[in-house]
Tab-separated table of C-alpha atoms in Angstrom:
chain	number	residue	atom	x	y	z
B	1	MET	CA	89.309	89.072	92.288
B	2	ILE	CA	86.156	89.713	93.271
B	3	THR	CA	83.135	89.659	90.314
B	4	LEU	CA	79.735	90.986	91.522
B	5	HIS	CA	77.234	91.344	88.116
B	6	ASN	CA	73.574	91.937	87.860
B	7	ASP	CA	71.670	93.062	84.302
B	8	TYR	CA	73.070	96.464	84.356
B	9	LEU	CA	77.023	96.643	85.915
B	10	GLU	CA	79.898	93.784	86.320
B	11	ALA	CA	81.973	95.572	89.159
B	12	HIS	CA	85.539	94.182	89.768
B	13	LEU	CA	86.847	94.432	93.180
B	14	ASP	CA	90.388	93.927	94.507
B	15	PRO	CA	91.109	92.022	97.753
B	16	LYS	CA	94.276	93.960	97.918
B	17	GLY	CA	92.877	97.458	99.294
B	18	ALA	CA	89.534	96.462	99.351
B	19	GLU	CA	89.558	98.443	96.030
B	20	ILE	CA	87.243	99.034	92.907
B	21	ALA	CA	89.353	97.737	90.053
B	22	LYS	CA	86.585	98.070	87.313
B	23	LEU	CA	82.941	99.071	87.014
B	24	ILE	CA	81.694	98.051	83.539
B	25	GLY	CA	78.428	98.748	81.953
B	26	LYS	CA	76.263	95.904	80.814
B	27	GLN	CA	75.060	98.175	77.680
B	28	ASP	CA	78.018	100.071	76.798
B	29	GLY	CA	80.770	98.234	77.512
B	30	ILE	CA	82.613	101.259	79.068
B	31	ASN	CA	84.589	101.013	82.000
B	32	TYR	CA	83.970	103.634	84.336
B	33	MET	CA	86.914	103.664	86.559
B	34	TRP	CA	90.372	104.995	86.081
B	35	LYS	CA	93.049	102.455	84.035
B	36	GLN	CA	95.373	101.572	86.861
B	37	ASP	CA	98.170	102.713	84.918
B	38	PRO	CA	101.168	102.089	86.826
B	39	ALA	CA	103.290	104.560	84.845
B	40	LEU	CA	100.542	107.232	85.289
B	41	TRP	CA	98.662	105.962	89.207
B	42	GLY	CA	98.416	102.383	89.728
B	43	HIS	CA	95.053	103.018	91.653
B	44	SER	CA	91.356	103.196	90.967
B	45	ALA	CA	89.622	103.526	94.182
B	46	PRO	CA	91.540	102.946	97.461
B	47	VAL	CA	90.319	103.344	100.432
B	48	LEU	CA	91.710	105.555	102.711
B	49	PHE	CA	92.241	104.579	106.569
B	50	PRO	CA	93.567	105.069	109.142
B	51	ILE	CA	94.335	108.983	107.924
B	52	VAL	CA	93.151	111.209	104.949
B	53	GLY	CA	96.000	113.124	102.780
B	54	ALA	CA	99.042	113.107	104.794
B	55	LEU	CA	100.885	113.545	107.728
B	56	LYS	CA	102.709	116.264	108.435
B	57	ASP	CA	106.357	115.836	108.036
B	58	GLY	CA	105.090	112.412	107.286
B	59	LYS	CA	104.889	111.432	111.612
B	60	THR	CA	102.384	111.883	114.133
B	61	VAL	CA	102.219	111.210	117.985
B	62	ILE	CA	100.036	108.741	119.512
B	63	GLU	CA	100.222	107.815	122.882
B	64	GLY	CA	103.423	110.187	123.148
B	65	ARG	CA	104.879	108.217	120.883
B	66	THR	CA	105.814	108.651	117.276
B	67	TYR	CA	104.689	107.073	114.144
B	68	GLU	CA	105.502	107.686	110.242
B	69	MET	CA	102.485	106.906	107.902
B	70	ASN	CA	102.306	107.295	104.017
B	71	GLN	CA	99.389	109.587	102.662
B	72	HIS	CA	96.217	107.829	103.321
B	73	GLY	CA	97.581	105.473	105.667
B	74	PHE	CA	98.064	101.272	105.430
B	75	SER	CA	94.612	100.212	104.118
B	76	ARG	CA	95.063	100.543	100.121
B	77	ASN	CA	98.162	98.513	100.468
B	78	SER	CA	96.884	95.879	102.575
B	79	THR	CA	95.218	92.719	101.859
B	80	TYR	CA	91.289	92.551	103.357
B	81	GLU	CA	89.828	88.893	103.630
B	82	ILE	CA	86.946	87.691	102.041
B	83	VAL	CA	83.704	87.871	104.552
B	84	GLU	CA	81.541	86.305	102.348
B	85	SER	CA	80.047	87.300	98.948
B	86	ASP	CA	77.450	86.305	95.914
B	87	ASP	CA	76.947	87.784	92.212
B	88	THR	CA	75.851	91.143	93.688
B	89	HIS	CA	77.295	92.004	96.900
B	90	VAL	CA	80.789	90.992	98.969
B	91	ILE	CA	82.112	92.072	102.486
B	92	PHE	CA	85.870	92.527	102.777
B	93	HIS	CA	87.510	92.707	106.288
B	94	LEU	CA	90.617	94.426	107.412
B	95	SER	CA	92.291	94.358	110.858
B	96	ASP	CA	95.119	95.677	113.201
B	97	SER	CA	98.743	93.610	112.664
B	98	GLU	CA	101.943	93.786	113.527
B	99	GLU	CA	102.915	95.404	110.647
B	100	THR	CA	99.805	97.816	111.219
B	101	LYS	CA	101.015	98.354	114.590
B	102	LYS	CA	103.916	100.196	114.049
B	103	MET	CA	102.156	102.495	112.249
B	104	TYR	CA	99.089	103.352	114.474
B	105	PRO	CA	98.765	101.464	117.420
B	106	TYR	CA	95.194	100.405	117.872
B	107	ALA	CA	93.437	97.305	117.207
B	108	PHE	CA	90.816	97.964	114.640
B	109	ASP	CA	87.794	96.487	112.501
B	110	LEU	CA	87.188	97.698	109.175
B	111	TYR	CA	84.560	95.980	107.116
B	112	VAL	CA	84.059	97.354	103.491
B	113	THR	CA	80.670	95.982	101.965
B	114	TYR	CA	79.517	96.781	98.163
B	115	THR	CA	76.558	96.214	97.093
B	116	LEU	CA	75.138	96.033	93.240
B	117	ALA	CA	71.644	97.336	92.956
B	118	GLY	CA	70.711	97.457	89.627
B	119	ASN	CA	72.589	100.340	88.585
B	120	SER	CA	74.151	101.534	91.499
B	121	LEU	CA	77.442	100.060	93.549
B	122	LYS	CA	76.679	100.743	96.833
B	123	ALA	CA	80.101	101.083	98.923
B	124	ALA	CA	79.757	100.872	102.650
B	125	PHE	CA	82.444	101.163	105.248
B	126	LYS	CA	81.845	100.284	109.056
B	127	VAL	CA	84.766	100.774	111.446
B	128	GLU	CA	84.534	98.560	114.906
B	129	ASN	CA	86.188	99.072	117.872
B	130	ASN	CA	85.883	95.940	119.770
B	131	LYS	CA	89.191	96.112	122.456
B	132	GLU	CA	90.573	99.563	122.931
B	133	GLU	CA	89.176	102.218	125.360
B	134	HIS	CA	88.986	104.149	122.911
B	135	ILE	CA	90.375	105.050	118.831
B	136	TYR	CA	91.024	107.440	116.538
B	137	PHE	CA	90.706	107.672	112.731
B	138	GLN	CA	90.294	108.704	109.639
B	139	ILE	CA	88.408	107.182	106.651
B	140	GLY	CA	87.674	108.212	102.873
B	141	GLY	CA	87.309	106.978	99.985
B	142	HIS	CA	89.226	107.816	96.188
B	143	PRO	CA	87.106	106.232	93.230
B	144	ALA	CA	89.030	107.776	89.946
B	145	PHE	CA	86.680	107.693	86.722
B	146	THR	CA	87.499	107.307	83.147
B	147	CYS	CA	87.245	111.319	82.620
B	148	PRO	CA	85.990	111.536	79.334
B	149	PHE	CA	84.078	108.262	78.929
B	150	LEU	CA	84.574	108.107	75.366
B	151	GLU	CA	87.661	108.316	72.708
B	152	GLY	CA	88.052	111.011	71.026
B	153	GLU	CA	86.276	113.498	73.145
B	154	ALA	CA	87.526	116.226	75.357
B	155	ALA	CA	87.678	116.334	79.257
B	156	ASN	CA	87.480	120.219	78.036
B	157	ASP	CA	82.885	119.415	77.513
B	158	TYR	CA	82.474	117.807	80.826
B	159	TYR	CA	81.217	119.222	83.936
B	160	ILE	CA	80.636	118.322	87.252
B	161	GLU	CA	76.983	119.039	88.765
B	162	PHE	CA	76.311	119.103	92.841
B	163	SER	CA	73.072	117.975	93.221
B	164	GLU	CA	71.923	121.328	95.277
B	165	ASN	CA	72.918	125.200	94.420
B	166	GLU	CA	76.470	125.010	96.563
B	167	THR	CA	77.677	128.375	98.255
B	168	LEU	CA	80.898	127.439	98.971
B	169	SER	CA	84.652	127.635	99.910
B	170	GLN	CA	87.327	125.499	98.986
B	171	LYS	CA	90.273	124.750	101.286
B	172	VAL	CA	94.017	125.091	99.808
B	173	ILE	CA	96.374	122.428	99.436
B	174	TYR	CA	100.151	123.852	99.271
B	175	PRO	CA	101.939	120.853	97.777
B	176	ALA	CA	105.808	122.486	98.292
B	177	ARG	CA	104.919	122.944	101.673
B	178	GLY	CA	103.489	119.755	102.713
B	179	GLY	CA	100.328	120.604	104.477
B	180	MET	CA	96.766	122.114	104.325
B	181	SER	CA	96.789	126.251	104.634
B	182	HIS	CA	93.968	127.717	106.681
B	183	GLU	CA	93.467	130.137	103.577
B	184	THR	CA	90.419	129.282	101.612
B	185	LYS	CA	88.988	131.292	98.361
B	186	PRO	CA	85.463	131.131	97.234
B	187	PHE	CA	84.084	128.644	95.174
B	188	PHE	CA	80.586	128.540	94.385
B	189	GLU	CA	78.479	131.510	94.844
B	190	ASN	CA	74.807	130.360	95.393
B	191	GLU	CA	75.843	127.827	91.616
B	192	ARG	CA	76.000	123.732	90.892
B	193	ARG	CA	78.005	123.122	88.736
B	194	PHE	CA	81.444	123.684	86.551
B	195	PHE	CA	83.319	122.664	83.882
B	196	ILE	CA	86.448	120.085	84.123
B	197	ARG	CA	89.844	123.036	83.449
B	198	GLN	CA	93.175	121.668	84.306
B	199	ALA	CA	93.880	124.832	85.955
B	200	LEU	CA	91.854	124.183	88.804
B	201	PHE	CA	93.596	121.739	89.864
B	202	ASN	CA	97.000	122.722	89.356
B	203	SER	CA	97.424	122.942	93.259
B	204	ASP	CA	96.152	119.453	93.884
B	205	ALA	CA	92.960	118.417	94.800
B	206	ILE	CA	89.943	120.683	95.185
B	207	VAL	CA	89.169	120.576	98.737
B	208	ILE	CA	85.343	121.503	99.944
B	209	PRO	CA	83.967	121.047	103.336
B	210	HIS	CA	80.184	121.827	104.691
B	211	PHE	CA	78.612	120.756	101.229
B	212	LYS	CA	74.753	120.459	101.801
B	213	SER	CA	74.441	117.925	98.475
B	214	GLU	CA	73.450	114.762	98.815
B	215	SER	CA	75.229	113.678	95.348
B	216	VAL	CA	77.937	115.142	92.352
B	217	SER	CA	77.335	113.735	88.580
B	218	LEU	CA	79.761	114.028	86.366
B	219	LYS	CA	78.064	114.995	82.911
B	220	SER	CA	79.597	115.980	79.351
B	221	LEU	CA	78.186	118.721	76.910
B	222	VAL	CA	78.198	115.905	73.844
B	223	ASN	CA	77.000	112.373	75.089
B	224	ASP	CA	73.779	111.358	77.243
B	225	LYS	CA	75.715	109.238	79.926
B	226	VAL	CA	75.851	110.431	83.388
B	227	LEU	CA	77.745	109.598	86.498
B	228	THR	CA	76.413	110.163	89.665
B	229	PHE	CA	77.805	110.077	93.011
B	230	HIS	CA	75.947	109.238	96.477
B	231	MET	CA	77.038	110.104	99.763
B	232	HIS	CA	76.329	110.266	103.179
B	233	GLY	CA	78.733	110.548	106.774
B	234	PHE	CA	81.159	112.560	105.016
B	235	ASP	CA	82.120	115.858	106.094
B	236	HIS	CA	84.782	116.885	103.087
B	237	LEU	CA	84.688	116.261	99.705
B	238	GLY	CA	87.756	116.141	97.153
B	239	LEU	CA	87.756	116.397	93.681
B	240	TRP	CA	91.029	116.139	91.953
B	241	THR	CA	92.744	115.227	88.320
B	242	SER	CA	96.646	115.005	88.376
B	243	LYS	CA	97.997	117.124	86.232
B	244	HIS	CA	100.838	114.642	85.147
B	245	THR	CA	97.940	111.814	84.249
B	246	GLY	CA	94.808	113.045	82.503
B	247	GLY	CA	92.557	110.913	81.623
B	248	LEU	CA	90.665	110.364	85.364
B	249	LEU	CA	88.731	112.244	87.761
B	250	ALA	CA	88.363	111.161	91.389
B	251	ILE	CA	85.822	112.222	93.152
B	252	GLU	CA	86.486	111.692	96.779
B	253	PRO	CA	84.475	111.485	99.941
B	254	TRP	CA	86.010	112.182	103.585
B	255	VAL	CA	85.701	112.089	106.780
B	256	GLY	CA	89.212	114.510	107.587
B	257	HIS	CA	92.271	115.790	105.283
B	258	THR	CA	95.604	116.175	104.651
B	259	ASP	CA	97.822	117.811	107.827
B	260	TYR	CA	97.410	121.966	108.533
B	261	VAL	CA	100.889	123.022	107.715
B	262	ASP	CA	100.940	124.280	111.511
B	263	PHE	CA	99.557	121.606	112.878
B	264	HIS	CA	101.717	120.340	116.202
B	265	GLY	CA	99.131	117.728	117.732
B	266	GLU	CA	98.943	114.635	118.859
B	267	PHE	CA	96.498	112.128	116.520
B	268	LYS	CA	93.682	113.077	118.699
B	269	ASP	CA	93.546	116.502	117.735
B	270	LYS	CA	93.507	116.609	114.312
B	271	GLU	CA	90.931	118.139	112.077
B	272	SER	CA	87.673	115.679	111.806
B	273	ILE	CA	89.155	112.435	113.457
B	274	VAL	CA	86.357	110.295	114.877
B	275	THR	CA	86.322	108.878	118.107
B	276	LEU	CA	85.024	105.200	119.008
B	277	LYS	CA	84.669	104.181	122.278
B	278	LYS	CA	85.234	100.665	123.162
B	279	GLY	CA	82.119	98.801	121.926
B	280	GLU	CA	80.874	101.632	119.318
B	281	SER	CA	81.777	101.339	115.630
B	282	PHE	CA	81.469	104.181	112.692
B	283	SER	CA	79.623	103.966	109.756
B	284	CYS	CA	79.675	106.128	106.643
B	285	ASP	CA	78.992	105.123	102.554
B	286	PHE	CA	79.052	105.979	98.815
B	287	ALA	CA	77.257	104.953	95.452
B	288	ILE	CA	78.438	104.838	92.390
B	289	GLU	CA	74.954	105.212	89.870
B	290	ILE	CA	75.756	104.907	85.909
B	291	LYS	CA	73.390	106.122	83.507
B	292	GLN	CA	74.386	104.190	80.519
């Protein structure tokens, strides 16, 4: 485990999955990340690569060959090497191996850099194609935060606030049918906030494309603590809390999403797929800002 710290925050980062295990406020002592309870949900902030969500029937065709891959890809269960680290930053690196090529045939280099600056932890993702004629992938984050922040509070007192007024529709996931529907339903009409209610998540995550806000904040009616989640370079936002878990809210910036229920194309045909030619790279980032 790598520990970063400054005057405001302490971050515990796990080389397995390059995952944020804890993010602790120095002033209030609160761990703002989900507690990684293996009986409920054993992760707290997995890096999603080379897919976001699930493949149709768990399979995909790449360069004419069928491959199988579990939901969200193999990054979250892979051990990253540590390129460099000090008190306020660490660079993790994951590249292809014999095991990854059983699921995904491409050579790649994925760097995840965490940096503490003031009251924020920044996560920067960079994918490089140094060997292949081209590679295709999706990428995303899945940080899950404790909600409510304090014991004895109720999640119903918490709300999500977008930085801009939004008019948005959400994509609909059908877990029973194993994928995303082409159906959408209205979510915001020139609005910016909604309260955390379990019924909103009964059919899995809220998936929002084409948002204009640079950030969303998790706030409460009963305390003045604020968690603001900044994001750049992503085209979908997932918001999720499990009805079987409770006590967490995931704010998930994605490039891509789970396959549509009627998807029959090759991997390169997936919506929001990133294409990199040899010598190219792709970057995106998010930051977690804490007001204690």
